[in-house]
Amino acid sequence: MMIRPIHFISLSLALLTHTAAAQDSTPNCQPPQLLGMLSGLNDPATLTIDGNYAYIAQHDDSFLIIDISDTANPTLLAHADDLPIQVDDNTRIIINQNAAYVGGSIISIDDKTDPWFVRYGAITERPLINGYFYPRSKAYFDRTDIYNATRPYAIGIDTFE
């Protein structure tokens, strides 16, 4: 079991300091800075940040919610290791309203200290655009599935062939 700390670094600051005044000017980028650290994590596989919260899925199939509103002192709010999620190196976390789509499962994150399993859902690979998910079908190349995600716990499907 490998314990790895997560480092929150200021990549956004380095990217945002470039001025677009002249296209031929040299960017004024600052080096990344260590803002805060949280130890005791167990091999994180994927990380998504939404507002003041970081959501982490770990290789041991656990799910973490971290409050990062105070970047110098990130706080672990929830460590759920009893959720039916399957995490691998391709797992993505998508946040939509009060739902997290993780490893083929839909997790309620309404209470950040107590995430719970809602149901299975296969929406983990594509972004949310105007309330709809657009996943690529691995089995079929002649259709596009569009999932209405405006009700994140009861996603409907519309298929256009």
GROMACS .gro file of N, CA and C in nm:
model
  483
    1MET      N    1   0.085  -0.117   0.000
    1MET     CA    2   0.000   0.000   0.000
    1MET      C    3   0.090   0.123   0.000
    2MET      N    4   0.073   0.206  -0.099
    2MET     CA    5   0.157   0.324  -0.114
    2MET      C    6   0.082   0.447  -0.067
    3ILE      N    7   0.143   0.524   0.020
    3ILE     CA    8   0.083   0.648   0.068
    3ILE      C    9   0.151   0.763  -0.006
    4ARG      N   10   0.071   0.843  -0.075
    4ARG     CA   11   0.126   0.957  -0.149
    4ARG      C   12   0.055   1.085  -0.105
    5PRO      N   13   0.131   1.190  -0.076
    5PRO     CA   14   0.064   1.318  -0.047
    5PRO      C   15   0.019   1.383  -0.176
    6ILE      N   16  -0.087   1.458  -0.167
    6ILE     CA   17  -0.133   1.537  -0.283
    6ILE      C   18  -0.085   1.679  -0.263
    7HIS      N   19  -0.027   1.735  -0.363
    7HIS     CA   20   0.021   1.872  -0.358
    7HIS      C   21  -0.070   1.958  -0.444
    8PHE      N   22  -0.123   2.064  -0.387
    8PHE     CA   23  -0.202   2.159  -0.463
    8PHE      C   24  -0.108   2.271  -0.505
    9ILE      N   25  -0.085   2.283  -0.633
    9ILE     CA   26   0.007   2.384  -0.681
    9ILE      C   27  -0.066   2.487  -0.764
   10SER      N   28  -0.004   2.598  -0.776
   10SER     CA   29  -0.068   2.713  -0.839
   10SER      C   30  -0.047   2.713  -0.989
   11LEU      N   31  -0.096   2.612  -1.058
   11LEU     CA   32  -0.083   2.607  -1.203
   11LEU      C   33  -0.168   2.714  -1.268
   12SER      N   34  -0.285   2.742  -1.211
   12SER     CA   35  -0.371   2.843  -1.271
   12SER      C   36  -0.306   2.981  -1.266
   13LEU      N   37  -0.232   3.011  -1.161
   13LEU     CA   38  -0.162   3.138  -1.154
   13LEU      C   39  -0.056   3.147  -1.262
   14ALA      N   40   0.014   3.038  -1.286
   14ALA     CA   41   0.117   3.039  -1.388
   14ALA      C   42   0.056   3.057  -1.526
   15LEU      N   43  -0.061   3.002  -1.549
   15LEU     CA   44  -0.124   3.014  -1.680
   15LEU      C   45  -0.191   3.149  -1.699
   16LEU      N   46  -0.241   3.209  -1.594
   16LEU     CA   47  -0.316   3.333  -1.606
   16LEU      C   48  -0.230   3.458  -1.610
   17THR      N   49  -0.101   3.446  -1.581
   17THR     CA   50  -0.018   3.565  -1.578
   17THR      C   51   0.028   3.608  -1.717
   18HIS      N   52   0.004   3.527  -1.817
   18HIS     CA   53   0.040   3.564  -1.954
   18HIS      C   54  -0.052   3.675  -2.002
   19THR      N   55   0.005   3.781  -2.053
   19THR     CA   56  -0.077   3.889  -2.108
   19THR      C   57  -0.090   3.872  -2.257
   20ALA      N   58  -0.207   3.900  -2.309
   20ALA     CA   59  -0.232   3.884  -2.451
   20ALA      C   60  -0.216   4.015  -2.527
   21ALA      N   61  -0.142   4.109  -2.472
   21ALA     CA   62  -0.127   4.240  -2.534
   21ALA      C   63  -0.058   4.230  -2.670
   22ALA      N   64   0.046   4.154  -2.678
   22ALA     CA   65   0.116   4.137  -2.806
   22ALA      C   66   0.142   3.990  -2.829
   23GLN      N   67   0.113   3.942  -2.946
   23GLN     CA   68   0.128   3.800  -2.973
   23GLN      C   69   0.274   3.757  -2.980
   24ASP      N   70   0.364   3.848  -3.015
   24ASP     CA   71   0.504   3.810  -3.026
   24ASP      C   72   0.582   3.833  -2.897
   25SER      N   73   0.515   3.875  -2.791
   25SER     CA   74   0.585   3.898  -2.665
   25SER      C   75   0.609   3.766  -2.593
   26THR      N   76   0.711   3.764  -2.511
   26THR     CA   77   0.744   3.646  -2.433
   26THR      C   78   0.650   3.639  -2.313
   27PRO      N   79   0.590   3.521  -2.289
   27PRO     CA   80   0.498   3.510  -2.175
   27PRO      C   81   0.570   3.535  -2.043
   28ASN      N   82   0.502   3.599  -1.951
   28ASN     CA   83   0.556   3.625  -1.818
   28ASN      C   84   0.496   3.522  -1.723
   29CYS      N   85   0.549   3.401  -1.726
   29CYS     CA   86   0.495   3.292  -1.645
   29CYS      C   87   0.573   3.279  -1.515
   30GLN      N   88   0.500   3.260  -1.409
   30GLN     CA   89   0.561   3.236  -1.280
   30GLN      C   90   0.573   3.086  -1.257
   31PRO      N   91   0.675   3.041  -1.186
   31PRO     CA   92   0.685   2.897  -1.157
   31PRO      C   93   0.574   2.854  -1.062
   32PRO      N   94   0.530   2.728  -1.071
   32PRO     CA   95   0.427   2.678  -0.979
   32PRO      C   96   0.474   2.690  -0.833
   33GLN      N   97   0.378   2.712  -0.744
   33GLN     CA   98   0.408   2.724  -0.602
   33GLN      C   99   0.329   2.620  -0.524
   34LEU      N  100   0.389   2.564  -0.421
   34LEU     CA  101   0.319   2.474  -0.332
   34LEU      C  102   0.230   2.559  -0.241
   35LEU      N  103   0.099   2.538  -0.249
   35LEU     CA  104   0.005   2.615  -0.168
   35LEU      C  105  -0.035   2.542  -0.042
   36GLY      N  106  -0.048   2.410  -0.049
   36GLY     CA  107  -0.090   2.332   0.066
   36GLY      C  108  -0.068   2.185   0.039
   37MET      N  109  -0.079   2.104   0.142
   37MET     CA  110  -0.055   1.961   0.127
   37MET      C  111  -0.146   1.884   0.221
   38LEU      N  112  -0.191   1.768   0.175
   38LEU     CA  113  -0.272   1.678   0.256
   38LEU      C  114  -0.208   1.541   0.248
   39SER      N  115  -0.165   1.488   0.360
   39SER     CA  116  -0.097   1.358   0.364
   39SER      C  117  -0.195   1.247   0.396
   40GLY      N  118  -0.149   1.124   0.380
   40GLY     CA  119  -0.227   1.008   0.420
   40GLY      C  120  -0.319   0.953   0.313
   41LEU      N  121  -0.302   0.995   0.188
   41LEU     CA  122  -0.386   0.943   0.080
   41LEU      C  123  -0.327   0.812   0.029
   42ASN      N  124  -0.413   0.730  -0.032
   42ASN     CA  125  -0.372   0.598  -0.074
   42ASN      C  126  -0.374   0.586  -0.226
   43ASP      N  127  -0.270   0.634  -0.292
   43ASP     CA  128  -0.252   0.619  -0.436
   43ASP      C  129  -0.367   0.678  -0.517
   44PRO      N  130  -0.383   0.809  -0.516
   44PRO     CA  131  -0.490   0.874  -0.594
   44PRO      C  132  -0.478   0.843  -0.742
   45ALA      N  133  -0.592   0.817  -0.806
   45ALA     CA  134  -0.594   0.786  -0.949
   45ALA      C  135  -0.637   0.906  -1.031
   46THR      N  136  -0.735   0.981  -0.981
   46THR     CA  137  -0.786   1.096  -1.057
   46THR      C  138  -0.835   1.203  -0.961
   47LEU      N  139  -0.829   1.326  -1.008
   47LEU     CA  140  -0.866   1.441  -0.927
   47LEU      C  141  -0.950   1.535  -1.011
   48THR      N  142  -1.059   1.585  -0.953
   48THR     CA  143  -1.141   1.688  -1.015
   48THR      C  144  -1.165   1.796  -0.912
   49ILE      N  145  -1.150   1.921  -0.952
   49ILE     CA  146  -1.176   2.033  -0.863
   49ILE      C  147  -1.299   2.105  -0.912
   50ASP      N  148  -1.393   2.128  -0.821
   50ASP     CA  149  -1.516   2.200  -0.853
   50ASP      C  150  -1.541   2.300  -0.740
   51GLY      N  151  -1.518   2.427  -0.767
   51GLY     CA  152  -1.536   2.528  -0.664
   51GLY      C  153  -1.434   2.512  -0.553
   52ASN      N  154  -1.481   2.504  -0.429
   52ASN     CA  155  -1.393   2.490  -0.313
   52ASN      C  156  -1.369   2.345  -0.273
   53TYR      N  157  -1.401   2.251  -0.360
   53TYR     CA  158  -1.388   2.110  -0.326
   53TYR      C  159  -1.304   2.035  -0.428
   54ALA      N  160  -1.222   1.945  -0.378
   54ALA     CA  161  -1.147   1.853  -0.463
   54ALA      C  162  -1.207   1.714  -0.442
   55TYR      N  163  -1.229   1.644  -0.551
   55TYR     CA  164  -1.285   1.509  -0.548
   55TYR      C  165  -1.178   1.415  -0.601
   56ILE      N  166  -1.147   1.311  -0.524
   56ILE     CA  167  -1.040   1.219  -0.561
   56ILE      C  168  -1.093   1.077  -0.559
   57ALA      N  169  -1.063   1.002  -0.665
   57ALA     CA  170  -1.087   0.857  -0.666
   57ALA      C  171  -0.950   0.792  -0.657
   58GLN      N  172  -0.938   0.694  -0.567
   58GLN     CA  173  -0.810   0.629  -0.544
   58GLN      C  174  -0.811   0.488  -0.603
   59HIS      N  175  -0.692   0.434  -0.624
   59HIS     CA  176  -0.680   0.301  -0.684
   59HIS      C  177  -0.739   0.191  -0.596
   60ASP      N  178  -0.761   0.217  -0.468
   60ASP     CA  179  -0.825   0.116  -0.382
   60ASP      C  180  -0.978   0.127  -0.387
   61ASP      N  181  -1.031   0.199  -0.488
   61ASP     CA  182  -1.175   0.218  -0.511
   61ASP      C  183  -1.242   0.303  -0.403
   62SER      N  184  -1.167   0.386  -0.336
   62SER     CA  185  -1.227   0.478  -0.240
   62SER      C  186  -1.244   0.616  -0.304
   63PHE      N  187  -1.330   0.696  -0.243
   63PHE     CA  188  -1.367   0.828  -0.295
   63PHE      C  189  -1.350   0.930  -0.184
   64LEU      N  190  -1.280   1.039  -0.213
   64LEU     CA  191  -1.252   1.141  -0.113
   64LEU      C  192  -1.310   1.275  -0.155
   65ILE      N  193  -1.353   1.352  -0.057
   65ILE     CA  194  -1.393   1.490  -0.079
   65ILE      C  195  -1.309   1.576   0.015
   66ILE      N  196  -1.242   1.677  -0.044
   66ILE     CA  197  -1.151   1.762   0.032
   66ILE      C  198  -1.195   1.907   0.016
   67ASP      N  199  -1.204   1.977   0.127
   67ASP     CA  200  -1.234   2.120   0.126
   67ASP      C  201  -1.103   2.194   0.100
   68ILE      N  202  -1.097   2.267  -0.012
   68ILE     CA  203  -0.975   2.340  -0.046
   68ILE      C  204  -0.997   2.491  -0.042
   69SER      N  205  -1.101   2.535   0.031
   69SER     CA  206  -1.127   2.679   0.040
   69SER      C  207  -1.011   2.752   0.108
   70ASP      N  208  -0.944   2.686   0.202
   70ASP     CA  209  -0.821   2.739   0.261
   70ASP      C  210  -0.708   2.657   0.202
   71THR      N  211  -0.647   2.708   0.095
   71THR     CA  212  -0.549   2.629   0.021
   71THR      C  213  -0.427   2.591   0.105
   72ALA      N  214  -0.395   2.670   0.206
   72ALA     CA  215  -0.281   2.637   0.291
   72ALA      C  216  -0.312   2.519   0.383
   73ASN      N  217  -0.440   2.496   0.410
   73ASN     CA  218  -0.480   2.388   0.501
   73ASN      C  219  -0.598   2.311   0.443
   74PRO      N  220  -0.578   2.230   0.339
   74PRO     CA  221  -0.689   2.150   0.286
   74PRO      C  222  -0.740   2.053   0.392
   75THR      N  223  -0.872   2.032   0.395
   75THR     CA  224  -0.934   1.950   0.498
   75THR      C  225  -1.008   1.833   0.435
   76LEU      N  226  -0.978   1.712   0.480
   76LEU     CA  227  -1.049   1.593   0.434
   76LEU      C  228  -1.188   1.592   0.496
   77LEU      N  229  -1.292   1.600   0.412
   77LEU     CA  230  -1.430   1.598   0.461
   77LEU      C  231  -1.489   1.458   0.462
   78ALA      N  232  -1.454   1.378   0.361
   78ALA     CA  233  -1.511   1.243   0.352
   78ALA      C  234  -1.411   1.149   0.288
   79HIS      N  235  -1.405   1.027   0.343
   79HIS     CA  236  -1.326   0.918   0.286
   79HIS      C  237  -1.419   0.797   0.282
   80ALA      N  238  -1.482   0.777   0.166
   80ALA     CA  239  -1.579   0.669   0.151
   80ALA      C  240  -1.512   0.552   0.081
   81ASP      N  241  -1.497   0.441   0.152
   81ASP     CA  242  -1.438   0.323   0.091
   81ASP      C  243  -1.539   0.209   0.076
   82ASP      N  244  -1.667   0.241   0.097
   82ASP     CA  245  -1.771   0.139   0.085
   82ASP      C  246  -1.864   0.164  -0.033
   83LEU      N  247  -1.826   0.253  -0.124
   83LEU     CA  248  -1.909   0.282  -0.241
   83LEU      C  249  -1.874   0.184  -0.353
   84PRO      N  250  -1.973   0.142  -0.432
   84PRO     CA  251  -1.945   0.048  -0.541
   84PRO      C  252  -1.889   0.120  -0.664
   85ILE      N  253  -1.765   0.166  -0.653
   85ILE     CA  254  -1.701   0.229  -0.768
   85ILE      C  255  -1.581   0.144  -0.809
   86GLN      N  256  -1.547   0.151  -0.936
   86GLN     CA  257  -1.430   0.080  -0.987
   86GLN      C  258  -1.337   0.183  -1.048
   87VAL      N  259  -1.219   0.195  -0.991
   87VAL     CA  260  -1.125   0.298  -1.032
   87VAL      C  261  -1.008   0.234  -1.104
   88ASP      N  262  -0.974   0.289  -1.220
   88ASP     CA  263  -0.851   0.252  -1.288
   88ASP      C  264  -0.788   0.380  -1.342
   89ASP      N  265  -0.684   0.367  -1.421
   89ASP     CA  266  -0.614   0.485  -1.471
   89ASP      C  267  -0.696   0.566  -1.570
   90ASN      N  268  -0.806   0.512  -1.620
   90ASN     CA  269  -0.891   0.584  -1.715
   90ASN      C  270  -1.015   0.645  -1.649
   91THR      N  271  -1.031   0.626  -1.520
   91THR     CA  272  -1.148   0.678  -1.450
   91THR      C  273  -1.146   0.830  -1.448
   92ARG      N  274  -1.262   0.888  -1.472
   92ARG     CA  275  -1.279   1.032  -1.463
   92ARG      C  276  -1.388   1.061  -1.361
   93ILE      N  277  -1.379   1.177  -1.300
   93ILE     CA  278  -1.483   1.223  -1.209
   93ILE      C  279  -1.549   1.343  -1.276
   94ILE      N  280  -1.680   1.335  -1.294
   94ILE     CA  281  -1.756   1.446  -1.351
   94ILE      C  282  -1.855   1.492  -1.245
   95ILE      N  283  -1.853   1.621  -1.215
   95ILE     CA  284  -1.944   1.678  -1.115
   95ILE      C  285  -2.057   1.748  -1.189
   96ASN      N  286  -2.181   1.716  -1.152
   96ASN     CA  287  -2.298   1.781  -1.210
   96ASN      C  288  -2.396   1.807  -1.096
   97GLN      N  289  -2.415   1.933  -1.062
   97GLN     CA  290  -2.501   1.973  -0.951
   97GLN      C  291  -2.454   1.903  -0.824
   98ASN      N  292  -2.534   1.817  -0.764
   98ASN     CA  293  -2.496   1.747  -0.642
   98ASN      C  294  -2.471   1.599  -0.666
   99ALA      N  295  -2.423   1.568  -0.787
   99ALA     CA  296  -2.392   1.429  -0.821
   99ALA      C  297  -2.249   1.422  -0.875
  100ALA      N  298  -2.182   1.313  -0.840
  100ALA     CA  299  -2.049   1.285  -0.895
  100ALA      C  300  -2.060   1.154  -0.972
  101TYR      N  301  -2.011   1.156  -1.095
  101TYR     CA  302  -2.009   1.036  -1.178
  101TYR      C  303  -1.868   0.981  -1.170
  102VAL      N  304  -1.855   0.863  -1.107
  102VAL     CA  305  -1.723   0.807  -1.078
  102VAL      C  306  -1.723   0.658  -1.111
  103GLY      N  307  -1.634   0.616  -1.199
  103GLY     CA  308  -1.613   0.474  -1.224
  103GLY      C  309  -1.739   0.395  -1.247
  104GLY      N  310  -1.832   0.447  -1.325
  104GLY     CA  311  -1.955   0.374  -1.356
  104GLY      C  312  -2.065   0.388  -1.253
  105SER      N  313  -2.047   0.471  -1.152
  105SER     CA  314  -2.147   0.490  -1.048
  105SER      C  315  -2.183   0.638  -1.035
  106ILE      N  316  -2.305   0.662  -0.988
  106ILE     CA  317  -2.349   0.798  -0.956
  106ILE      C  318  -2.351   0.810  -0.805
  107ILE      N  319  -2.278   0.908  -0.753
  107ILE     CA  320  -2.263   0.929  -0.610
  107ILE      C  321  -2.327   1.062  -0.573
  108SER      N  322  -2.410   1.062  -0.469
  108SER     CA  323  -2.466   1.187  -0.418
  108SER      C  324  -2.360   1.258  -0.336
  109ILE      N  325  -2.336   1.385  -0.368
  109ILE     CA  326  -2.240   1.466  -0.292
  109ILE      C  327  -2.310   1.588  -0.233
  110ASP      N  328  -2.441   1.576  -0.213
  110ASP     CA  329  -2.518   1.684  -0.154
  110ASP      C  330  -2.464   1.718  -0.016
  111ASP      N  331  -2.436   1.616   0.066
  111ASP     CA  332  -2.370   1.634   0.195
  111ASP      C  333  -2.223   1.596   0.173
  112LYS      N  334  -2.137   1.695   0.171
  112LYS     CA  335  -1.995   1.672   0.139
  112LYS      C  336  -1.925   1.584   0.241
  113THR      N  337  -1.982   1.569   0.359
  113THR     CA  338  -1.920   1.484   0.461
  113THR      C  339  -1.971   1.340   0.455
  114ASP      N  340  -2.072   1.314   0.372
  114ASP     CA  341  -2.132   1.180   0.367
  114ASP      C  342  -2.180   1.146   0.226
  115PRO      N  343  -2.087   1.122   0.133
  115PRO     CA  344  -2.130   1.083  -0.002
  115PRO      C  345  -2.193   0.944   0.001
  116TRP      N  346  -2.295   0.922  -0.084
  116TRP     CA  347  -2.360   0.791  -0.086
  116TRP      C  348  -2.395   0.751  -0.228
  117PHE      N  349  -2.400   0.620  -0.249
  117PHE     CA  350  -2.427   0.561  -0.379
  117PHE      C  351  -2.573   0.581  -0.417
  118VAL      N  352  -2.598   0.634  -0.538
  118VAL     CA  353  -2.734   0.652  -0.588
  118VAL      C  354  -2.772   0.535  -0.677
  119ARG      N  355  -2.694   0.515  -0.782
  119ARG     CA  356  -2.717   0.403  -0.873
  119ARG      C  357  -2.601   0.394  -0.969
  120TYR      N  358  -2.601   0.287  -1.048
  120TYR     CA  359  -2.499   0.273  -1.150
  120TYR      C  360  -2.533   0.361  -1.269
  121GLY      N  361  -2.433   0.412  -1.334
  121GLY     CA  362  -2.448   0.493  -1.453
  121GLY      C  363  -2.316   0.492  -1.528
  122ALA      N  364  -2.321   0.481  -1.657
  122ALA     CA  365  -2.199   0.464  -1.736
  122ALA      C  366  -2.148   0.596  -1.793
  123ILE      N  367  -2.160   0.703  -1.721
  123ILE     CA  368  -2.122   0.833  -1.773
  123ILE      C  369  -1.995   0.879  -1.702
  124THR      N  370  -1.880   0.848  -1.760
  124THR     CA  371  -1.755   0.887  -1.696
  124THR      C  372  -1.652   0.941  -1.793
  125GLU      N  373  -1.685   0.950  -1.922
  125GLU     CA  374  -1.580   0.982  -2.017
  125GLU      C  375  -1.592   1.115  -2.087
  126ARG      N  376  -1.706   1.172  -2.098
  126ARG     CA  377  -1.723   1.292  -2.179
  126ARG      C  378  -1.776   1.407  -2.095
  127PRO      N  379  -1.755   1.528  -2.142
  127PRO     CA  380  -1.797   1.645  -2.064
  127PRO      C  381  -1.947   1.669  -2.069
  128LEU      N  382  -1.991   1.749  -1.977
  128LEU     CA  383  -2.129   1.794  -1.971
  128LEU      C  384  -2.138   1.923  -2.052
  129ILE      N  385  -2.231   1.927  -2.147
  129ILE     CA  386  -2.249   2.045  -2.231
  129ILE      C  387  -2.397   2.082  -2.228
  130ASN      N  388  -2.430   2.198  -2.171
  130ASN     CA  389  -2.568   2.247  -2.163
  130ASN      C  390  -2.664   2.144  -2.103
  131GLY      N  391  -2.622   2.076  -1.999
  131GLY     CA  392  -2.709   1.980  -1.932
  131GLY      C  393  -2.714   1.843  -1.997
  132TYR      N  394  -2.629   1.817  -2.097
  132TYR     CA  395  -2.628   1.688  -2.165
  132TYR      C  396  -2.488   1.631  -2.166
  133PHE      N  397  -2.478   1.498  -2.145
  133PHE     CA  398  -2.352   1.427  -2.160
  133PHE      C  399  -2.346   1.369  -2.300
  134TYR      N  400  -2.227   1.368  -2.358
  134TYR     CA  401  -2.206   1.312  -2.491
  134TYR      C  402  -2.098   1.205  -2.485
  135PRO      N  403  -2.129   1.086  -2.434
  135PRO     CA  404  -2.026   0.982  -2.427
  135PRO      C  405  -2.005   0.914  -2.561
  136ARG      N  406  -1.883   0.870  -2.584
  136ARG     CA  407  -1.851   0.791  -2.703
  136ARG      C  408  -1.882   0.646  -2.672
  137SER      N  409  -1.955   0.582  -2.758
  137SER     CA  410  -1.987   0.441  -2.739
  137SER      C  411  -1.867   0.357  -2.778
  138LYS      N  412  -1.823   0.268  -2.689
  138LYS     CA  413  -1.709   0.181  -2.720
  138LYS      C  414  -1.750   0.064  -2.809
  139ALA      N  415  -1.877   0.027  -2.801
  139ALA     CA  416  -1.922  -0.091  -2.875
  139ALA      C  417  -1.978  -0.057  -3.013
  140TYR      N  418  -2.032   0.062  -3.028
  140TYR     CA  419  -2.098   0.097  -3.154
  140TYR      C  420  -2.039   0.225  -3.210
  141PHE      N  421  -2.011   0.224  -3.338
  141PHE     CA  422  -1.955   0.342  -3.402
  141PHE      C  423  -2.057   0.413  -3.491
  142ASP      N  424  -2.180   0.361  -3.498
  142ASP     CA  425  -2.280   0.418  -3.588
  142ASP      C  426  -2.390   0.492  -3.513
  143ARG      N  427  -2.368   0.526  -3.387
  143ARG     CA  428  -2.472   0.599  -3.314
  143ARG      C  429  -2.408   0.693  -3.214
  144THR      N  430  -2.486   0.790  -3.173
  144THR     CA  431  -2.444   0.883  -3.070
  144THR      C  432  -2.549   0.881  -2.960
  145ASP      N  433  -2.506   0.862  -2.837
  145ASP     CA  434  -2.597   0.865  -2.723
  145ASP      C  435  -2.588   1.002  -2.658
  146ILE      N  436  -2.703   1.058  -2.624
  146ILE     CA  437  -2.708   1.187  -2.555
  146ILE      C  438  -2.787   1.165  -2.427
  147TYR      N  439  -2.723   1.190  -2.313
  147TYR     CA  440  -2.786   1.171  -2.184
  147TYR      C  441  -2.831   1.305  -2.129
  148ASN      N  442  -2.961   1.315  -2.097
  148ASN     CA  443  -3.013   1.436  -2.035
  148ASN      C  444  -2.976   1.433  -1.888
  149ALA      N  445  -2.887   1.522  -1.847
  149ALA     CA  446  -2.836   1.520  -1.710
  149ALA      C  447  -2.888   1.636  -1.627
  150THR      N  448  -3.000   1.694  -1.667
  150THR     CA  449  -3.055   1.804  -1.587
  150THR      C  450  -3.111   1.753  -1.455
  151ARG      N  451  -3.147   1.625  -1.450
  151ARG     CA  452  -3.181   1.559  -1.323
  151ARG      C  453  -3.071   1.456  -1.300
  152PRO      N  454  -2.966   1.491  -1.227
  152PRO     CA  455  -2.846   1.408  -1.224
  152PRO      C  456  -2.863   1.270  -1.164
  153TYR      N  457  -2.968   1.248  -1.083
  153TYR     CA  458  -2.986   1.116  -1.024
  153TYR      C  459  -3.073   1.026  -1.110
  154ALA      N  460  -3.142   1.082  -1.208
  154ALA     CA  461  -3.234   1.005  -1.293
  154ALA      C  462  -3.209   1.043  -1.438
  155ILE      N  463  -3.094   1.007  -1.487
  155ILE     CA  464  -3.055   1.047  -1.622
  155ILE      C  465  -3.134   0.968  -1.724
  156GLY      N  466  -3.192   1.039  -1.820
  156GLY     CA  467  -3.263   0.975  -1.930
  156GLY      C  468  -3.172   0.966  -2.050
  157ILE      N  469  -3.207   0.881  -2.144
  157ILE     CA  470  -3.124   0.865  -2.262
  157ILE      C  471  -3.205   0.891  -2.387
  158ASP      N  472  -3.147   0.964  -2.479
  158ASP     CA  473  -3.202   0.986  -2.612
  158ASP      C  474  -3.099   0.933  -2.710
  159THR      N  475  -3.139   0.844  -2.800
  159THR     CA  476  -3.045   0.787  -2.896
  159THR      C  477  -3.085   0.829  -3.036
  160PHE      N  478  -2.989   0.883  -3.107
  160PHE     CA  479  -3.011   0.924  -3.245
  160PHE      C  480  -2.924   0.837  -3.334
  161GLU      N  481  -2.987   0.752  -3.417
  161GLU     CA  482  -2.910   0.662  -3.502
  161GLU      C  483  -2.916   0.707  -3.645
   0.00000   0.00000   0.00000
